[in-house]
XYZ file of N, CA and C in Angstrom:
396
model
N 125.970 11.184 39.402
C 124.999 10.101 39.265
C 124.246 10.314 38.002
N 123.969 9.202 37.452
C 122.935 9.313 36.322
C 121.481 9.193 36.993
N 120.513 9.401 36.159
C 119.128 9.359 36.340
C 118.842 7.885 36.633
N 119.322 7.123 36.209
C 118.747 5.357 36.216
C 119.281 5.020 37.484
N 120.233 5.643 38.053
C 120.868 5.155 39.511
C 120.442 6.065 40.641
N 119.772 7.330 40.318
C 119.137 7.871 41.279
C 117.600 7.469 41.445
N 117.141 6.757 40.203
C 115.937 6.346 40.331
C 115.998 5.021 41.100
N 117.116 4.404 41.063
C 117.093 3.100 41.596
C 117.355 3.144 43.163
N 117.910 4.297 43.663
C 118.206 4.308 45.008
C 117.033 5.149 45.397
N 116.195 5.859 44.867
C 114.973 6.169 45.431
C 113.818 5.303 45.686
N 113.815 4.176 44.855
C 113.150 3.181 44.702
C 113.434 2.343 45.850
N 114.617 1.934 46.263
C 115.306 1.236 47.407
C 114.880 1.919 48.677
N 115.184 3.096 48.711
C 114.720 4.095 49.875
C 113.256 4.163 50.035
N 112.539 4.152 49.235
C 110.928 4.154 49.242
C 110.531 2.527 49.745
N 111.078 1.496 49.258
C 110.649 0.287 49.593
C 111.154 -0.142 51.101
N 112.291 0.275 51.459
C 112.405 0.129 52.817
C 111.646 1.164 53.999
N 111.249 2.365 53.754
C 110.545 3.330 54.255
C 109.102 2.872 54.632
N 108.676 1.982 53.438
C 107.211 1.677 53.503
C 107.092 0.193 54.087
N 108.070 -0.440 54.127
C 108.058 -1.879 54.480
C 107.492 -2.076 55.726
N 107.107 -3.036 56.041
C 106.464 -3.772 57.194
C 107.706 -4.178 58.059
N 107.517 -4.306 59.371
C 108.554 -4.649 60.122
C 109.048 -6.158 59.686
N 107.905 -7.043 59.513
C 108.546 -8.413 58.909
C 109.266 -8.521 57.575
N 108.719 -7.465 56.914
C 109.490 -7.405 55.723
C 110.837 -6.771 55.936
N 110.718 -5.930 56.482
C 112.338 -5.110 56.754
C 113.403 -6.043 57.417
N 112.847 -7.153 58.190
C 113.701 -8.140 58.795
C 114.119 -9.087 57.604
N 113.272 -9.462 56.823
C 113.615 -10.381 55.599
C 114.705 -9.442 54.831
N 114.409 -8.364 54.595
C 115.422 -7.628 53.669
C 116.686 -7.728 54.227
N 116.707 -7.571 55.404
C 118.003 -7.533 56.254
C 118.916 -8.814 56.162
N 118.039 -9.974 56.136
C 118.331 -11.094 56.125
C 119.027 -11.426 54.492
N 118.130 -11.082 53.576
C 118.347 -11.071 52.559
C 119.951 -10.490 52.058
N 120.103 -9.261 52.633
C 121.370 -8.560 52.267
C 122.321 -9.246 53.136
N 122.387 -9.735 54.152
C 123.319 -10.271 54.983
C 123.769 -11.595 54.311
N 122.854 -12.432 53.799
C 123.217 -13.565 53.254
C 124.098 -13.145 51.690
N 123.494 -12.276 51.065
C 124.190 -11.724 49.880
C 125.624 -11.374 50.037
N 125.831 -10.427 51.221
C 127.019 -9.883 51.542
C 127.984 -10.955 51.851
N 127.753 -11.956 52.632
C 128.521 -13.113 52.930
C 128.974 -13.952 51.925
N 127.930 -14.179 50.862
C 128.316 -14.863 49.848
C 128.995 -14.102 48.768
N 128.848 -12.710 48.468
C 129.861 -12.086 47.749
C 131.413 -12.082 48.509
N 131.274 -11.906 49.778
C 132.528 -12.019 50.321
C 133.324 -13.290 50.265
N 132.691 -14.196 50.305
C 133.031 -15.663 50.335
C 133.721 -15.648 48.686
N 133.096 -15.089 47.696
C 133.407 -15.456 46.438
C 134.715 -14.511 46.210
N 134.782 -13.349 46.729
C 135.857 -12.309 46.692
C 137.090 -12.896 47.422
N 137.046 -13.470 48.707
C 138.254 -14.369 49.113
C 138.765 -15.343 48.225
N 137.696 -16.006 47.761
C 138.423 -17.219 46.945
C 138.981 -16.580 45.430
N 138.756 -15.443 45.170
C 139.323 -14.664 44.011
C 140.454 -13.861 44.692
N 140.705 -13.891 45.713
C 141.621 -12.954 46.445
C 141.483 -11.811 46.189
N 140.300 -11.196 46.067
C 140.107 -10.092 46.221
C 139.574 -9.086 47.201
N 140.732 -9.022 48.281
C 140.290 -8.619 49.479
C 139.690 -7.282 49.781
N 139.898 -6.153 49.176
C 139.097 -4.975 49.229
C 137.653 -5.514 49.270
N 137.147 -6.282 48.420
C 135.743 -6.270 48.056
C 135.277 -7.270 49.238
N 136.098 -8.386 49.544
C 135.650 -9.434 50.523
C 135.582 -8.464 52.030
N 136.566 -7.426 52.222
C 136.541 -6.629 53.239
C 135.393 -5.882 53.636
N 134.844 -5.191 52.341
C 133.767 -4.366 52.594
C 132.455 -5.099 52.614
N 132.370 -6.377 52.007
C 131.231 -7.069 52.298
C 131.140 -7.722 53.656
N 132.250 -8.279 54.417
C 132.141 -8.415 55.465
C 131.975 -7.584 56.531
N 132.442 -6.215 56.373
C 132.252 -5.224 57.170
C 130.765 -4.775 57.447
N 130.124 -4.872 56.034
C 128.602 -4.484 56.179
C 127.847 -5.490 56.594
N 128.223 -6.777 56.418
C 127.426 -7.846 57.009
C 127.602 -7.802 58.643
N 128.651 -7.331 59.034
C 128.766 -7.220 60.493
C 127.659 -5.983 60.819
N 127.741 -4.995 60.156
C 126.603 -3.962 60.465
C 125.552 -4.255 60.734
N 125.001 -5.449 59.621
C 123.773 -5.823 59.440
C 123.365 -6.702 60.781
N 124.461 -7.560 61.299
C 124.298 -8.187 62.385
C 124.090 -7.582 63.583
N 124.628 -6.312 63.748
C 124.901 -5.409 64.640
C 123.314 -5.004 64.865
N 122.694 -4.474 63.711
C 121.343 -3.903 63.751
C 120.361 -5.074 63.862
N 120.592 -6.182 63.532
C 119.475 -7.383 64.077
C 119.700 -7.607 65.388
N 120.918 -7.635 65.975
C 120.964 -7.571 67.512
C 120.188 -6.652 68.135
N 120.552 -5.144 67.653
C 119.887 -4.137 68.546
C 118.328 -4.185 68.591
N 117.600 -5.187 67.235
C 116.438 -4.987 67.337
C 115.631 -6.214 68.294
N 116.668 -6.893 68.824
C 116.072 -8.111 69.789
C 115.565 -7.470 71.218
N 114.503 -7.811 71.477
C 113.667 -7.457 72.630
C 113.745 -8.627 73.741
N 113.902 -8.258 74.852
C 114.233 -9.322 76.241
C 112.609 -9.814 76.418
N 111.527 -8.859 75.763
C 110.263 -9.723 75.948
C 109.776 -10.768 75.124
N 111.091 -11.220 74.070
C 110.721 -12.638 73.328
C 111.505 -13.723 74.179
N 110.819 -14.813 74.307
C 111.586 -15.686 75.052
C 112.900 -16.253 74.312
N 112.797 -16.216 73.015
C 113.821 -16.777 72.110
C 115.278 -15.672 71.956
N 114.959 -14.735 72.497
C 115.920 -13.312 72.047
C 117.411 -13.789 72.839
N 117.567 -14.440 73.955
C 118.755 -14.852 74.446
C 119.538 -15.817 73.517
N 119.018 -16.803 73.144
C 119.546 -17.507 72.171
C 119.863 -17.232 70.868
N 118.908 -16.282 70.064
C 119.516 -15.800 69.050
C 120.411 -14.695 69.199
N 120.468 -13.986 70.267
C 121.599 -12.860 70.488
C 122.926 -13.779 70.736
N 122.816 -14.892 71.223
C 124.229 -15.769 71.180
C 124.619 -16.240 69.957
N 123.553 -16.453 68.875
C 124.167 -16.823 67.623
C 124.571 -15.519 66.980
N 123.964 -14.490 67.135
C 124.434 -13.133 66.470
C 126.263 -12.720 66.983
N 126.108 -12.908 68.310
C 127.298 -12.977 68.881
C 128.543 -13.812 68.288
N 128.011 -15.066 68.146
C 129.019 -16.082 67.490
C 129.417 -15.623 65.813
N 128.122 -15.168 65.323
C 128.330 -14.697 63.862
C 129.129 -13.632 63.625
N 128.914 -12.832 64.566
C 129.678 -11.341 64.512
C 131.251 -11.807 64.751
N 131.518 -12.773 65.498
C 133.063 -13.069 65.863
C 133.556 -13.898 64.697
N 132.677 -14.757 64.219
C 133.205 -15.474 62.954
C 133.251 -14.471 61.611
N 132.455 -13.637 61.601
C 132.690 -12.699 60.445
C 133.940 -11.733 60.661
N 134.217 -11.262 61.850
C 135.600 -10.746 61.895
C 136.907 -11.687 61.725
N 136.621 -12.773 62.235
C 137.852 -13.800 62.052
C 137.879 -14.402 60.509
N 136.869 -14.279 59.680
C 136.923 -14.416 58.504
C 137.555 -13.460 57.687
N 137.155 -12.220 58.090
C 137.787 -11.195 57.490
C 139.467 -10.910 57.604
N 139.742 -11.095 59.022
C 141.256 -10.912 59.632
C 142.191 -11.929 59.137
N 141.726 -13.263 58.959
C 142.327 -14.428 58.307
C 142.071 -14.693 56.914
N 141.229 -13.727 56.358
C 141.078 -13.850 54.730
C 140.862 -15.581 54.454
N 139.971 -15.803 55.205
C 139.469 -17.479 55.110
C 138.158 -17.588 54.490
N 138.219 -18.009 53.376
C 136.940 -18.363 52.670
C 136.078 -19.393 53.277
N 136.642 -20.384 53.896
C 136.142 -21.371 54.726
C 135.416 -20.959 55.890
N 135.971 -19.995 56.655
C 135.135 -19.582 57.879
C 133.906 -18.598 57.342
N 134.404 -17.922 56.339
C 133.262 -17.013 55.721
C 131.965 -18.055 55.163
N 132.352 -19.132 54.882
C 131.156 -20.114 54.223
C 130.379 -20.691 55.633
N 131.160 -20.676 56.844
C 130.419 -21.134 57.898
C 129.375 -20.195 58.419
N 129.700 -19.106 57.920
C 128.693 -18.045 58.204
C 127.295 -18.188 57.299
N 127.680 -18.449 56.000
C 126.596 -18.549 54.958
C 125.726 -19.864 55.771
N 126.516 -20.919 56.038
C 125.895 -22.180 56.908
C 124.916 -21.661 58.177
N 125.115 -20.373 58.727
C 124.282 -20.121 59.845
C 123.372 -19.211 59.302
N 123.661 -18.418 58.326
C 122.498 -17.523 58.029
C 121.258 -18.109 57.050
N 121.755 -18.909 56.213
C 120.913 -19.476 55.324
C 119.612 -20.005 56.037
N 119.817 -20.857 56.858
C 118.530 -21.444 57.598
C 117.776 -20.247 58.196
N 118.499 -19.484 59.050
C 117.867 -18.480 59.834
C 116.954 -17.504 58.707
N 117.534 -17.289 57.724
C 116.959 -16.416 56.499
C 115.620 -17.084 56.291
N 115.589 -18.476 55.926
C 114.816 -19.096 55.376
C 113.357 -19.392 56.470
N 113.886 -19.568 58.005
C 112.928 -19.371 58.821
C 112.111 -18.165 59.175
N 112.933 -16.816 59.048
C 112.270 -15.851 59.107
C 111.394 -15.258 57.824
N 111.969 -15.738 56.470
C 110.915 -15.487 55.409
C 109.720 -16.351 55.727
N 109.602 -17.718 56.060
C 108.438 -18.535 56.550
C 107.826 -17.807 57.727
N 108.211 -17.406 58.553
C 107.530 -16.639 59.607
C 106.780 -15.409 59.192
N 107.496 -14.521 58.146
C 106.802 -13.322 57.898
C 105.607 -13.788 56.915
N 105.848 -14.778 56.073
C 104.732 -15.220 55.134
C 103.451 -15.530 56.103
N 103.928 -16.312 56.991
C 102.664 -16.828 57.979
C 102.063 -15.826 58.519
N 102.492 -14.398 59.070
C 102.082 -13.154 59.289
C 101.325 -12.600 58.508
N 101.846 -12.470 57.308
C 101.144 -11.733 56.253
C 100.209 -12.426 55.442
N 99.980 -13.693 55.673
C 98.819 -14.648 55.140
C 97.788 -14.904 56.198
N 97.989 -14.432 57.542
C 97.002 -14.930 58.540
C 95.958 -14.004 58.602
N 94.793 -14.141 58.710
C 93.300 -13.323 58.676
C 93.601 -12.365 59.901
N 93.202 -11.303 59.587
C 93.142 -10.090 60.556
C 91.773 -10.065 61.264
N 91.595 -10.366 62.587
C 90.451 -10.612 63.315
C 90.157 -8.888 64.007
N 88.803 -8.853 63.665
C 88.338 -7.677 64.072
C 87.912 -7.743 65.560
N 88.254 -6.730 66.492
C 87.980 -6.748 67.676
C 86.862 -5.593 68.173
N 85.681 -6.269 68.720
C 84.547 -5.431 68.947
C 84.581 -4.627 70.520
């Protein structure tokens, strides 16, 4: 591994380790969308190994997102159901090598990604109140 690649990996590790919870969530969604878009492009090009790799990585991200849900949040059951459907659709897209099914996942992920980015931005821009 060359020095530039090592430095890039170290930078990525540092970015993840120092990120706030909201930033970690948006990073996961960014990568999830990227993985699924890459998988779709690979499927359309009939590059099955690349499609498989990206779809499996996307499934791992959805598993991580699912495990981070807490029942203390009233929306968790609904979002969990979306994650279950998304996982099943990612698996189907991979097994059937169907780019249109993969694109269905993009249509699910993109608005969720936008919503989480907006939510994270509102949290980071909210004034911090001091409690005495």
